[in-house]
Short mmCIF file of C-alpha atoms in Angstrom, two decimals:
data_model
loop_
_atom_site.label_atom_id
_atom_site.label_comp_id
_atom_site.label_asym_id
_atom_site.label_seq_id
_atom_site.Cartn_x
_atom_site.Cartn_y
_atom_site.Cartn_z
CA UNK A 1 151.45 -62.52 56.66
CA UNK A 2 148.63 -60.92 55.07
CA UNK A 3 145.14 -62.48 55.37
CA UNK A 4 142.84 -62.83 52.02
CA UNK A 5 140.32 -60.34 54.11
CA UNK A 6 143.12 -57.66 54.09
CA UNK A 7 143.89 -58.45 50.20
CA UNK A 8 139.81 -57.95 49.37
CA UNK A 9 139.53 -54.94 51.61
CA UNK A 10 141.99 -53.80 49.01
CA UNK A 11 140.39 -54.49 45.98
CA UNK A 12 140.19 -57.54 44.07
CA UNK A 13 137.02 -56.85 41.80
CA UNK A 14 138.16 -57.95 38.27
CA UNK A 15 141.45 -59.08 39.38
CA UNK A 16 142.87 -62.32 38.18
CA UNK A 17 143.36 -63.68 41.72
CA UNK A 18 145.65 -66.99 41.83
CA UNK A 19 144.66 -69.55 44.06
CA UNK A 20 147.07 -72.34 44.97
CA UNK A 21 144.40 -74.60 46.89
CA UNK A 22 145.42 -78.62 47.26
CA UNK A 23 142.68 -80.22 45.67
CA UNK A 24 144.82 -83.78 45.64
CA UNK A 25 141.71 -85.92 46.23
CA UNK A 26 141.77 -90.00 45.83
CA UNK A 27 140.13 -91.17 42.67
CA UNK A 28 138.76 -94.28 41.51
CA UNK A 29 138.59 -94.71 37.51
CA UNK A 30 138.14 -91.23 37.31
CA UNK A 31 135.48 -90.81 39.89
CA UNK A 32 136.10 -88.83 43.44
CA UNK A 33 136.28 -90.85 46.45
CA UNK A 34 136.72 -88.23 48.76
CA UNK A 35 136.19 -84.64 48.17
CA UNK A 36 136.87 -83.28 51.64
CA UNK A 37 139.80 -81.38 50.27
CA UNK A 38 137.84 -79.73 47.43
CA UNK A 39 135.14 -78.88 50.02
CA UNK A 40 138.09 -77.05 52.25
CA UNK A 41 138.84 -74.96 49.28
CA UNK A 42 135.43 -73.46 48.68
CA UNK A 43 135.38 -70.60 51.42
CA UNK A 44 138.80 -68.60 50.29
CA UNK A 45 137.24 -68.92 46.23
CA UNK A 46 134.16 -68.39 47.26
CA UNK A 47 135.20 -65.33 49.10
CA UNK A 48 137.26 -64.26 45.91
CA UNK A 49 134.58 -64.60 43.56
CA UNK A 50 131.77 -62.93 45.19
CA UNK A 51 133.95 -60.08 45.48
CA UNK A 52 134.29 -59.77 42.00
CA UNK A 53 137.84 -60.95 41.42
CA UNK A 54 138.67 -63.43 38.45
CA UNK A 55 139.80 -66.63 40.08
CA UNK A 56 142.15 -69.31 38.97
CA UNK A 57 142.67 -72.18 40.96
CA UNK A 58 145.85 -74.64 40.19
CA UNK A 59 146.59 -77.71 42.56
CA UNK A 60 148.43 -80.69 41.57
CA UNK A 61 146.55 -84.70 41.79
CA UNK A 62 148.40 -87.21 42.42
CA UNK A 63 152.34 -87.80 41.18
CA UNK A 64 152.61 -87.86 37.61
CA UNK A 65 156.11 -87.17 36.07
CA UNK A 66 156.58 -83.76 34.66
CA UNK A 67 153.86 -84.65 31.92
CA UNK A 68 150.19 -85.05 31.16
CA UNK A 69 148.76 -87.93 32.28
CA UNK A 70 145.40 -88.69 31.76
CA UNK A 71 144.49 -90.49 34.76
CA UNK A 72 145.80 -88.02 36.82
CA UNK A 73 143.71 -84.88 34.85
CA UNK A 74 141.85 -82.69 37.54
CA UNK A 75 138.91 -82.79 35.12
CA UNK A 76 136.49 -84.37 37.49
CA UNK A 77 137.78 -82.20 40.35
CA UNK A 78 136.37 -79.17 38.13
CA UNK A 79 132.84 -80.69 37.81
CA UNK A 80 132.87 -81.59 41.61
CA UNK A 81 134.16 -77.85 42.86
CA UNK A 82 131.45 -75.80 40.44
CA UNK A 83 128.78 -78.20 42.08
CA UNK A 84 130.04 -77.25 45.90
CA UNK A 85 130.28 -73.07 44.62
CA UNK A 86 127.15 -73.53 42.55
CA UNK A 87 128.18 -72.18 39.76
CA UNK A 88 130.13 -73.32 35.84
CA UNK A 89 133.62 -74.06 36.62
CA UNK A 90 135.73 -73.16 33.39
CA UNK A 91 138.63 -75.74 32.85
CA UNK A 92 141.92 -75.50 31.20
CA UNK A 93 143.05 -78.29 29.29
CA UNK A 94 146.67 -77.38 30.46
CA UNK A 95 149.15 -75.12 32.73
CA UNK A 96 150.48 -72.55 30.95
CA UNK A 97 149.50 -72.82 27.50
CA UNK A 98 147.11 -71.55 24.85
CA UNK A 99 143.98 -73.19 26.83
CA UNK A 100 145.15 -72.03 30.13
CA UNK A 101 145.75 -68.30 28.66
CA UNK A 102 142.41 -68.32 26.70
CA UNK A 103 140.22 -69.61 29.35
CA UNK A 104 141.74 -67.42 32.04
CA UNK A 105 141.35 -64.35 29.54
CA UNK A 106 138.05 -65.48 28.95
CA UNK A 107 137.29 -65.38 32.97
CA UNK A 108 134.40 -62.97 33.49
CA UNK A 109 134.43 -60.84 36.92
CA UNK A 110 133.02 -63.35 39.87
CA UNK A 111 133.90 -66.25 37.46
CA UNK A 112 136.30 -69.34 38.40
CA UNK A 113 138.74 -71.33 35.93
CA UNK A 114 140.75 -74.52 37.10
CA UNK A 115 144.31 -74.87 35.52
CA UNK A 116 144.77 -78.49 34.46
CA UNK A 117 147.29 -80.67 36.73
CA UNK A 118 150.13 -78.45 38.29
CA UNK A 119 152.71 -81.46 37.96
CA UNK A 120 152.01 -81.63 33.92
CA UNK A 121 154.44 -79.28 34.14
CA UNK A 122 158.65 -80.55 35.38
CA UNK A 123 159.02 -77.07 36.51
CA UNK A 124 156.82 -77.10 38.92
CA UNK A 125 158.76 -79.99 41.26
CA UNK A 126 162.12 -79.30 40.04
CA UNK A 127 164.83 -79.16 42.37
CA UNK A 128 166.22 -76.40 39.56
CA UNK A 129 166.00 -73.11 40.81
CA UNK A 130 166.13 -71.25 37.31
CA UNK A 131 163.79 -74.34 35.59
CA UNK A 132 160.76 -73.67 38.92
CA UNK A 133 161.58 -70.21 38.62
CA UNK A 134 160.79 -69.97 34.92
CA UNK A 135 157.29 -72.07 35.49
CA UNK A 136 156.57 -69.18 38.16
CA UNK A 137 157.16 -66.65 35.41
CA UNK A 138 154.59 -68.14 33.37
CA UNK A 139 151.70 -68.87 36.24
CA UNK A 140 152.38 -65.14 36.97
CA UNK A 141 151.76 -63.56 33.78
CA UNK A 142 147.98 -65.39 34.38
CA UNK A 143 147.55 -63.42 37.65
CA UNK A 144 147.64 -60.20 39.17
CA UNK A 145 147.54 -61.08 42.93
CA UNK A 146 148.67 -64.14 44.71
CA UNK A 147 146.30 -66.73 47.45
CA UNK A 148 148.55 -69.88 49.13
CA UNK A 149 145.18 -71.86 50.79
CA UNK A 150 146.36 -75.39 49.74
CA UNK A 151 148.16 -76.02 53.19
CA UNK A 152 148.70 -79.76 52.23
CA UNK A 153 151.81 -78.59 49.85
CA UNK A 154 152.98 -75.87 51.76
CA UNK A 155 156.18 -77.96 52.71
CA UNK A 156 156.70 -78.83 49.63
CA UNK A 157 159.67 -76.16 47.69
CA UNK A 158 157.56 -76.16 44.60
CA UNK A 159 157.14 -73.30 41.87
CA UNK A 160 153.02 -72.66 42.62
CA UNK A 161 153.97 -72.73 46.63
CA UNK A 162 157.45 -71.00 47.03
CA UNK A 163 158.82 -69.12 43.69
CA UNK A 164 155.31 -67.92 42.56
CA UNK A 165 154.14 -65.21 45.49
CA UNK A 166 157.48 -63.80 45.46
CA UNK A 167 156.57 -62.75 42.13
CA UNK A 168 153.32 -61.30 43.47
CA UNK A 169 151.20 -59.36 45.58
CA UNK A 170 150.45 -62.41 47.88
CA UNK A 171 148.37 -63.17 50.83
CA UNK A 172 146.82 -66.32 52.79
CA UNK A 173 143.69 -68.26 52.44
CA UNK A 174 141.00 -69.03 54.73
CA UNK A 175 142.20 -72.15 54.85
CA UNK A 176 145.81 -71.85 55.83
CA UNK A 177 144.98 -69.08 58.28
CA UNK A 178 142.58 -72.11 60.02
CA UNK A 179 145.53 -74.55 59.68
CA UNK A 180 148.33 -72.32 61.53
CA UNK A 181 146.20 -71.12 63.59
CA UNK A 182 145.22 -74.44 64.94
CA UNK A 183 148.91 -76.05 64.74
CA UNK A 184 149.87 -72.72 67.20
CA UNK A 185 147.75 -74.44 69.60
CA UNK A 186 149.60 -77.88 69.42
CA UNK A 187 152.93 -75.95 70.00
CA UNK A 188 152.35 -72.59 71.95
CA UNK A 189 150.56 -72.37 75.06
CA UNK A 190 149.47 -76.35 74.77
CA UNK A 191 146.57 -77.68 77.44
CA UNK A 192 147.41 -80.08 79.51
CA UNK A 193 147.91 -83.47 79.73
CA UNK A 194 148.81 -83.38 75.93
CA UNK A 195 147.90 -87.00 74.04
CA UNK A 196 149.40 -87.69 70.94
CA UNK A 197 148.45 -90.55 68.89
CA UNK A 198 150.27 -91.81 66.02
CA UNK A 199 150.06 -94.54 63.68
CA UNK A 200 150.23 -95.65 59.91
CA UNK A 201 152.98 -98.26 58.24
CA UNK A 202 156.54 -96.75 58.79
CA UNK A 203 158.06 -95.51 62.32
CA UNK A 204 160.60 -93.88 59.91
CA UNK A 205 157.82 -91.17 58.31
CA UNK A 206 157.09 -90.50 62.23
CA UNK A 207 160.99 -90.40 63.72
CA UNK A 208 160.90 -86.83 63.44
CA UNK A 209 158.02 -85.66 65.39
CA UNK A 210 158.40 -88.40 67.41
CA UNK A 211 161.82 -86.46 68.22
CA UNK A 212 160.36 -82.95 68.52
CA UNK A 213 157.33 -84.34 70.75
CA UNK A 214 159.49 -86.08 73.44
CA UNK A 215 159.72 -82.66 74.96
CA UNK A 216 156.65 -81.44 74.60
CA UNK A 217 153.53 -84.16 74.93
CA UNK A 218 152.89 -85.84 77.78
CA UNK A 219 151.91 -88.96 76.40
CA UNK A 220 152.12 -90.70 73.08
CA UNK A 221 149.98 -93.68 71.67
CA UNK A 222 151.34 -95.77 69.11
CA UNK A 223 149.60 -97.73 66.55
CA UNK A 224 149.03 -99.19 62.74
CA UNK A 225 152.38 -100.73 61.52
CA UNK A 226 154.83 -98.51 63.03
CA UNK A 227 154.05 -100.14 66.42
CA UNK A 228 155.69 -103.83 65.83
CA UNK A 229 159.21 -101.81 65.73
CA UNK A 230 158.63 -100.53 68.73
CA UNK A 231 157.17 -103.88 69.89
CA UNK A 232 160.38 -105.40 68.55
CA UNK A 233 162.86 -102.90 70.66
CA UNK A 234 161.21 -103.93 72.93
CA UNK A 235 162.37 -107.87 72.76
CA UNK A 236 159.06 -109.21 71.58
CA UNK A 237 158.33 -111.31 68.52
CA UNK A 238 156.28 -109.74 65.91
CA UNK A 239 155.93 -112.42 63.55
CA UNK A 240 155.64 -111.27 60.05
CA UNK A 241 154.14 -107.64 61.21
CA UNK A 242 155.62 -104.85 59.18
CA UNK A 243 158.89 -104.25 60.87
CA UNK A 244 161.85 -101.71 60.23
CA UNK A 245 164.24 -103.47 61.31
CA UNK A 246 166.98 -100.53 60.77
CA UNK A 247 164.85 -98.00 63.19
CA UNK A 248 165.22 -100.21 65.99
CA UNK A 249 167.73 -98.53 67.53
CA UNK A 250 166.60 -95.08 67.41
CA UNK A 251 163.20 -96.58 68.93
CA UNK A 252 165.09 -97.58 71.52
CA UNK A 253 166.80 -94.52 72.44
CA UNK A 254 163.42 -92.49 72.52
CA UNK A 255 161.40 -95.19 74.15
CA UNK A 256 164.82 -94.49 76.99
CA UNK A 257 164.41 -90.78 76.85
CA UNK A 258 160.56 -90.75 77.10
CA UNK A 259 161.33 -92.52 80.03
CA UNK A 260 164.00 -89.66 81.52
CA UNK A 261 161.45 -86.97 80.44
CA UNK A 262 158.54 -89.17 82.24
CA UNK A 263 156.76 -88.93 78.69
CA UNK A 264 154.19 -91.86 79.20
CA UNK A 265 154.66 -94.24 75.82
CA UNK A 266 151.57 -96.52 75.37
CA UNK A 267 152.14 -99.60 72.88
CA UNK A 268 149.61 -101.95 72.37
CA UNK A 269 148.83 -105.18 74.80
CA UNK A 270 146.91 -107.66 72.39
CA UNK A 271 146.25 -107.41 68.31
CA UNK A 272 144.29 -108.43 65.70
CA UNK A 273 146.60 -110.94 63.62
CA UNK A 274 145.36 -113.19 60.30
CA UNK A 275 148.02 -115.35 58.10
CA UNK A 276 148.29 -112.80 55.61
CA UNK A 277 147.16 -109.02 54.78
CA UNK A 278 143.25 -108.81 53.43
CA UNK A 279 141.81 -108.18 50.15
CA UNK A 280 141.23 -104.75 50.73
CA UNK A 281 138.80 -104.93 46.82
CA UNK A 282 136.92 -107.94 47.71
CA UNK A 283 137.00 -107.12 51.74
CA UNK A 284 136.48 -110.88 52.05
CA UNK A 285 136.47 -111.92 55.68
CA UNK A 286 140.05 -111.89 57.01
CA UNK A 287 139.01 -114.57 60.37
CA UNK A 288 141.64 -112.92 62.66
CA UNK A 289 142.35 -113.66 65.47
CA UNK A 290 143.46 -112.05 69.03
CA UNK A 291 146.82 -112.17 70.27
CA UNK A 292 148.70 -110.84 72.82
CA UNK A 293 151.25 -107.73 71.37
CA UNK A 294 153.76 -109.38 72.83
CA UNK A 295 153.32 -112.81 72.12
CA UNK A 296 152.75 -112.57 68.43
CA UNK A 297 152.88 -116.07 66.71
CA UNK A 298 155.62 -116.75 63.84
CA UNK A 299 152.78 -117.30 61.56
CA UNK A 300 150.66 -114.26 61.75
CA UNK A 301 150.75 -110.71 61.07
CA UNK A 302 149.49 -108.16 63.21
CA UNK A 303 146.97 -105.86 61.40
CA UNK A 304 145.15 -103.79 64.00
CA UNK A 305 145.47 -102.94 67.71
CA UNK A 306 142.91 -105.64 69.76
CA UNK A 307 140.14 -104.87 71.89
CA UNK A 308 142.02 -104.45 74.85
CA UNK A 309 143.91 -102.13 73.34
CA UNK A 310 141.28 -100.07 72.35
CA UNK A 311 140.48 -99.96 75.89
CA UNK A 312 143.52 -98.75 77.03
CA UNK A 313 143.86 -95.68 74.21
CA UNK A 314 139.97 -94.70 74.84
CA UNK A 315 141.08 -94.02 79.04
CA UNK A 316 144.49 -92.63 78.06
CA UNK A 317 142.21 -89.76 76.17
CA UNK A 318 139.62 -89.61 78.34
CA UNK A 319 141.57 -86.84 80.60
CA UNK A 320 143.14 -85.26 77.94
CA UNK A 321 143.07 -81.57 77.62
CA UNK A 322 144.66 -81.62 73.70
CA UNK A 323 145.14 -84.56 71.30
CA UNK A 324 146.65 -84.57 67.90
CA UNK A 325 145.95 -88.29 65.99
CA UNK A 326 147.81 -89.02 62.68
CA UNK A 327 147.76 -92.26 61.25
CA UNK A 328 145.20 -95.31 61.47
CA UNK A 329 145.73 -97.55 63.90
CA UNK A 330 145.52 -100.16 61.28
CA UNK A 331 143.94 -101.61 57.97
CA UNK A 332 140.85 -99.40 58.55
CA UNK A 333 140.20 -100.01 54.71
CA UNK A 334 139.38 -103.42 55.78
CA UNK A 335 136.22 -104.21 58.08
CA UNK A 336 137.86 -106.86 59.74
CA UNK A 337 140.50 -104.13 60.88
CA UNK A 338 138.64 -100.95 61.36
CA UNK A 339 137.55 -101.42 64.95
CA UNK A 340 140.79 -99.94 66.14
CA UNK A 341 140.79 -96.64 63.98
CA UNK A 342 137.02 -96.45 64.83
CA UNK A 343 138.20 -96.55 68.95
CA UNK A 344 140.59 -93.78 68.52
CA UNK A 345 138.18 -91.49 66.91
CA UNK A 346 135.59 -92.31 69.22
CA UNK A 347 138.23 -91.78 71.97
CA UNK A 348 138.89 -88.24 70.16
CA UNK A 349 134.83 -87.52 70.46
CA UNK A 350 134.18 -88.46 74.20
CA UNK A 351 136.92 -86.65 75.35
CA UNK A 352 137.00 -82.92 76.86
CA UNK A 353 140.15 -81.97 75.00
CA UNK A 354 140.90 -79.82 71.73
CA UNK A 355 141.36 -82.68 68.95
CA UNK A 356 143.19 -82.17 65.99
CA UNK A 357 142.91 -85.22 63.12
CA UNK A 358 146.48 -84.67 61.41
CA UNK A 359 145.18 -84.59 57.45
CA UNK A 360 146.13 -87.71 55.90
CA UNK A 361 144.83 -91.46 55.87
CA UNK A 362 143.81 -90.01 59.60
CA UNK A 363 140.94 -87.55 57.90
CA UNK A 364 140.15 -90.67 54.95
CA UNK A 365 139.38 -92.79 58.00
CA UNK A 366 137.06 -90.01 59.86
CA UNK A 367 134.95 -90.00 57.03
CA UNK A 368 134.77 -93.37 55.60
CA UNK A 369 134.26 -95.25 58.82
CA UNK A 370 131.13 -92.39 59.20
CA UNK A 371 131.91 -89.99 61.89
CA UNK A 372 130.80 -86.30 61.76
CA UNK A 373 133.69 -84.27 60.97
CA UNK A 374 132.47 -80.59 62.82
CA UNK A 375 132.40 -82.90 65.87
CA UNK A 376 136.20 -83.12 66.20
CA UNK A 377 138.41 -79.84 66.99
CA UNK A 378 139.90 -79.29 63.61
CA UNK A 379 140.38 -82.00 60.55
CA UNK A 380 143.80 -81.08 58.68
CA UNK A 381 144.25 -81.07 55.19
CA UNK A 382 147.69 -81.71 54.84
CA UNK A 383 148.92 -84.63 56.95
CA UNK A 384 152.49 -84.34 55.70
CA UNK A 385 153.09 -80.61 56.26
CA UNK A 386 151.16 -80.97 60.11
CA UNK A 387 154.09 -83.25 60.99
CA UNK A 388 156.63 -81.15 59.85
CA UNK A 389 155.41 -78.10 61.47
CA UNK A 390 155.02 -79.99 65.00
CA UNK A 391 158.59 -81.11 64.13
CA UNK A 392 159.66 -77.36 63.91
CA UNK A 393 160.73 -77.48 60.50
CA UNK A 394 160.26 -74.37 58.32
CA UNK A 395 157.59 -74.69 55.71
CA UNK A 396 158.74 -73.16 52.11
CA UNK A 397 155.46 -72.33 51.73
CA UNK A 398 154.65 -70.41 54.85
CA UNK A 399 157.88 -68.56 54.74
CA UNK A 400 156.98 -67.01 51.10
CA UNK A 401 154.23 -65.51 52.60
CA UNK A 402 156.29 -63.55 55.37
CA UNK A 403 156.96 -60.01 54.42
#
């Protein structure tokens, strides 16, 4: 895989140099709620453009269905990423059309344009070989060389991430170099004891690094929603806590073969439960209320992991030598039911080991509930495509990048 330092040392000065980067950040009526993702994509273009290249960025924003949509216009992402580079970002009003063609052509050497919303475009997520292949004909005639740094998309079989560097000279980012790198040291040569911590709503977006990780952490912490199915397998009442009731039995059979493996599981021993799930605009107080986790009452629904709890998770990092934490360990949105998120990533601070935050609502939560993020290990911009790597899948997006 070649690095972007190898593709400069070749040459790049007035090259049209296209960067995929994932600059999929949250908005709120138009305005950026969190530009951590944007802020990950300035070294690799910043690199690019101060070595004289001609860069064009494309990323997608959010999920809009094969055609513009005008609250989902990376607009406002263009503003934000000229003020982090410090300099006029040009912006095309579209993909592959006349503005995208005229404002790349109009790129000067050292300059930046933004493409408009990658997903404007149905080729670009087709499951259509020929119609994603004939998007990545037009994105390449806008380049001459190829950059893959948006590592939150990198699973993802799309035109700008798997059929377009095959039609280019191609070579990786800054920031995907960071991400593998960092993922090698979750699955190669791990530290021991190995604590993983997992959370968020479904068990069923977790079942398969769940599966890969029996045999190779030591112990896992589970939290957020996903933790009243295993609760549940486990013959307690979870009164009206989110609950897959269908993934009980495959909870069961790896709660049995953590047990075999002498993988320590650790589930939570009290929650915070209220009647029914907060206002998460007004963030009126919720007035939960402590519970045992395994004495839940019909009535309530469990929204964060209780103070014991938090307890428990803070000494089962304590002598950790890696951790990897994906997913909230409840409605951190919510100041009623932050203080368990806030426990973990304290947990992740005060402990000796390497800590990875897995991308995701996991890296929303380290920097709305106010932590500094250079004092974890590594912060992940791609939640999704973390998990499947620790699950061993192939991702299309690294594999187009092999020679």
């Amino acid at each position: 895989m070649k690095t972007i330092d190898e593709l400069v040392g070749e040459g790049v000065s007035g090259k049209r140099v296209f960067v995929r980067a994932d600059l999929n950040v949250p908005l709120d009526d138009g305005t950026i709620t969190d530009d951590g993702r944007i802020r990950a994509a300035v070294p690799t273009i910043l690199k690019l453009a101060e070595s004289g290249a001609r860069v064009v960025v494309a990323s997608h924003l959010g999920r809009p269905k094969g055609a513009p949509d005008p609250q989902f216009s990376l607009a406002p992402v263009a503003q934000r990423l000229g003020e982090l580079l410090g300099i006029q970002v040009a912006f095309a009003a579209d993909t592959v059309g006349d503005s995208a063609k005229a404002t790349v052509g109009e790129t000067a050497d050292g300059g930046v344009t933004l493409l408009e919303n990658l997903r404007f475009n149905a080729g670009e997520t087709s499951k259509d070989d020929a119609e994603r292949g004939a998007f990545a004909d037009e994105l390449a005639a806008l380049a001459d060389a190829y950059v893959s740094d948006g590592f939150g998309a990198v699973h993802r079989k799309h035109a700008s991430v798997y059929d377009l560097p095959a039609r280019l000279p191609h070579a990786a980012g800054h920031l995907i170099a960071t991400e593998v790198g960092v993922l090698k040291k979750l699955t190669e040569d791990v530290k021991r004891p190995y604590a993983v911590v997992l959370g968020g709503a479904k068990v069923s977006d977790k079942l398969g690094v769940i599966d890969h990780l029996l045999g190779k952490a030591d112990r896992l912490l589970i939290g957020g929603g996903m933790a009243y199915t295993f609760l549940k397998a486990q013959g307690y009442e979870v009164g009206k806590s989110l609950l897959q009731e269908d993934q009980i039995p495959a909870v069961k059979g790896y709660l049995e073969r953590a047990e075999e493996l002498g993988v320590e599981f650790v589930l939570p021993v009290d929650v915070l439960a209220a009647p029914e799930f907060p206002d998460l605009k007004t963030k009126e107080p919720a007035n939960p209320t402590v519970v045992a986790a395994d004495a839940i009452p019909a009535e309530l629904e469990g929204l964060d992991i209780g103070p014991q709890s938090r307890k428990l998770y803070a000494a089962k990092l304590a002598d950790a030598a890696t951790v990897f934490w994906n997913g909230p360990m409840g409605v951190f949105e919510h100041p009623d039911f932050a203080e368990g998120t806030k426990a973990v990533a304290q947990g992740l601070l005060d402990s000796p080991a390497f800590t990875v935050v897995g991308g995701g609502d996991s890296a929303a939560a380290v920097r709305q509930l106010g932590f500094d993020e250079n004092a974890f290990g590594h912060i992940s911009t791609g939640g999704g495509a973390s998990l499947e790597y620790l699950e061993g899948k192939t991702l299309p997006g690294l594999a187009a990048l092999e020679d």
